[in-house]
C-alpha positions as a printed NumPy array, in Angstrom:
array([[-45.076, 105.433,  43.787],
       [-41.988, 106.95 ,  42.271],
       [-42.348, 110.559,  41.204],
       [-39.86 , 112.382,  39.013],
       [-39.943, 116.012,  38.003],
       [-39.226, 116.383,  34.28 ],
       [-39.193, 119.417,  31.963],
       [-42.631, 118.399,  30.696],
       [-44.158, 117.867,  34.155],
       [-44.315, 115.139,  36.768],
       [-43.679, 111.544,  35.801],
       [-45.495, 109.141,  38.133],
       [-44.527, 105.46 ,  38.124],
       [-46.409, 102.935,  40.249],
       [-44.097, 100.196,  41.52 ],
       [-45.049,  96.883,  43.082],
       [-42.36 ,  96.405,  45.727],
       [-43.929,  93.246,  47.147],
       [-41.325,  90.97 ,  45.588],
       [-38.609,  93.48 ,  44.731],
       [-35.265,  93.149,  46.393],
       [-31.549,  92.885,  46.009],
       [-30.009,  89.471,  46.122],
       [-27.838,  86.991,  44.31 ],
       [-28.485,  86.6  ,  40.596],
       [-28.934,  82.885,  41.122],
       [-32.244,  83.624,  42.858],
       [-33.539,  84.808,  39.473],
       [-32.181,  81.69 ,  37.766],
       [-33.761,  79.526,  40.466],
       [-37.108,  81.25 ,  39.856],
       [-36.743,  80.828,  36.098],
       [-35.983,  77.116,  36.432],
       [-38.624,  76.374,  39.066],
       [-41.868,  74.666,  38.265],
       [-42.52 ,  71.934,  35.79 ],
       [-39.102,  71.685,  34.098],
       [-37.35 ,  68.334,  34.088],
       [-34.074,  68.044,  35.992],
       [-32.267,  67.718,  32.645],
       [-33.854,  70.965,  31.41 ],
       [-32.963,  72.764,  34.645],
       [-29.376,  71.563,  34.439],
       [-29.095,  72.616,  30.783],
       [-30.321,  76.136,  31.627],
       [-27.951,  76.364,  34.6  ],
       [-24.977,  75.255,  32.525],
       [-25.889,  77.723,  29.758],
       [-26.006,  80.452,  32.43 ],
       [-22.6  ,  79.341,  33.72 ],
       [-21.091,  79.398,  30.231],
       [-22.535,  82.841,  29.4  ],
       [-21.415,  84.227,  32.773],
       [-17.901,  82.906,  32.229],
       [-17.756,  84.187,  28.637],
       [-18.939,  87.641,  29.721],
       [-15.942,  87.951,  32.016],
       [-17.71 ,  87.018,  35.224],
       [-15.935,  85.099,  37.913],
       [-14.976,  81.652,  36.616],
       [-17.15 ,  79.824,  39.116],
       [-16.803,  76.065,  39.266],
       [-19.751,  74.365,  37.515],
       [-20.495,  72.069,  40.437],
       [-20.299,  74.965,  42.897],
       [-22.77 ,  76.885,  40.762],
       [-25.195,  73.936,  40.683],
       [-25.005,  73.586,  44.48 ],
       [-25.565,  77.321,  44.976],
       [-28.492,  77.171,  42.547],
       [-30.038,  74.301,  44.515],
       [-29.717,  76.372,  47.69 ],
       [-31.573,  79.205,  45.959],
       [-34.227,  76.775,  44.713],
       [-34.71 ,  75.527,  48.277],
       [-35.056,  79.111,  49.494],
       [-37.733,  79.851,  46.882],
       [-39.63 ,  76.63 ,  47.592],
       [-39.769,  77.39 ,  51.329],
       [-40.785,  80.979,  50.568],
       [-43.639,  79.765,  48.366],
       [-44.791,  77.32 ,  51.055],
       [-45.232,  80.173,  53.517],
       [-46.596,  82.735,  51.058],
       [-50.246,  82.954,  52.075],
       [-52.857,  80.712,  53.647],
       [-55.699,  82.401,  51.804],
       [-54.305,  82.31 ,  48.269],
       [-54.009,  79.474,  45.805],
       [-52.595,  79.775,  42.303],
       [-54.63 ,  79.006,  39.203],
       [-54.588,  75.266,  38.441],
       [-52.2  ,  75.678,  35.489],
       [-49.677,  77.426,  37.771],
       [-49.956,  75.119,  40.787],
       [-46.759,  73.379,  41.876],
       [-45.728,  70.943,  44.594],
       [-43.384,  73.272,  46.489],
       [-43.099,  70.899,  49.433],
       [-42.034,  68.083,  47.13 ],
       [-39.518,  70.374,  45.454],
       [-38.138,  71.565,  48.804],
       [-37.745,  67.978,  50.056],
       [-36.118,  66.843,  46.815],
       [-33.61 ,  69.695,  46.786],
       [-32.898,  69.339,  50.512],
       [-32.161,  65.644,  50.016],
       [-29.848,  66.389,  47.069],
       [-28.022,  68.928,  49.269],
       [-27.723,  66.402,  52.084],
       [-29.889,  68.403,  54.49 ]])
């Protein structure tokens, strides 16, 4: 819980910190592009991110370097999801083959 004293009284804000954290922005893009997207759709989103980042004055990262870094983040998320919980399964419409994704990305990265 976060509690803030304001002129009109206390403001109480419940926060779910279970998945909160600081990390590279590509982790968010990897999460956004995970799941049932095609590789072409994932690439298109990544390249749009790269273009917007560059146009906003961000570091002019090399496109290929960004795609490799994004794959590393996707691998991280896939492994994280594999170890999430033994006693929990997602609803059928949200189920995903995280092992298959991890193996596919690891192969693409040459691991």
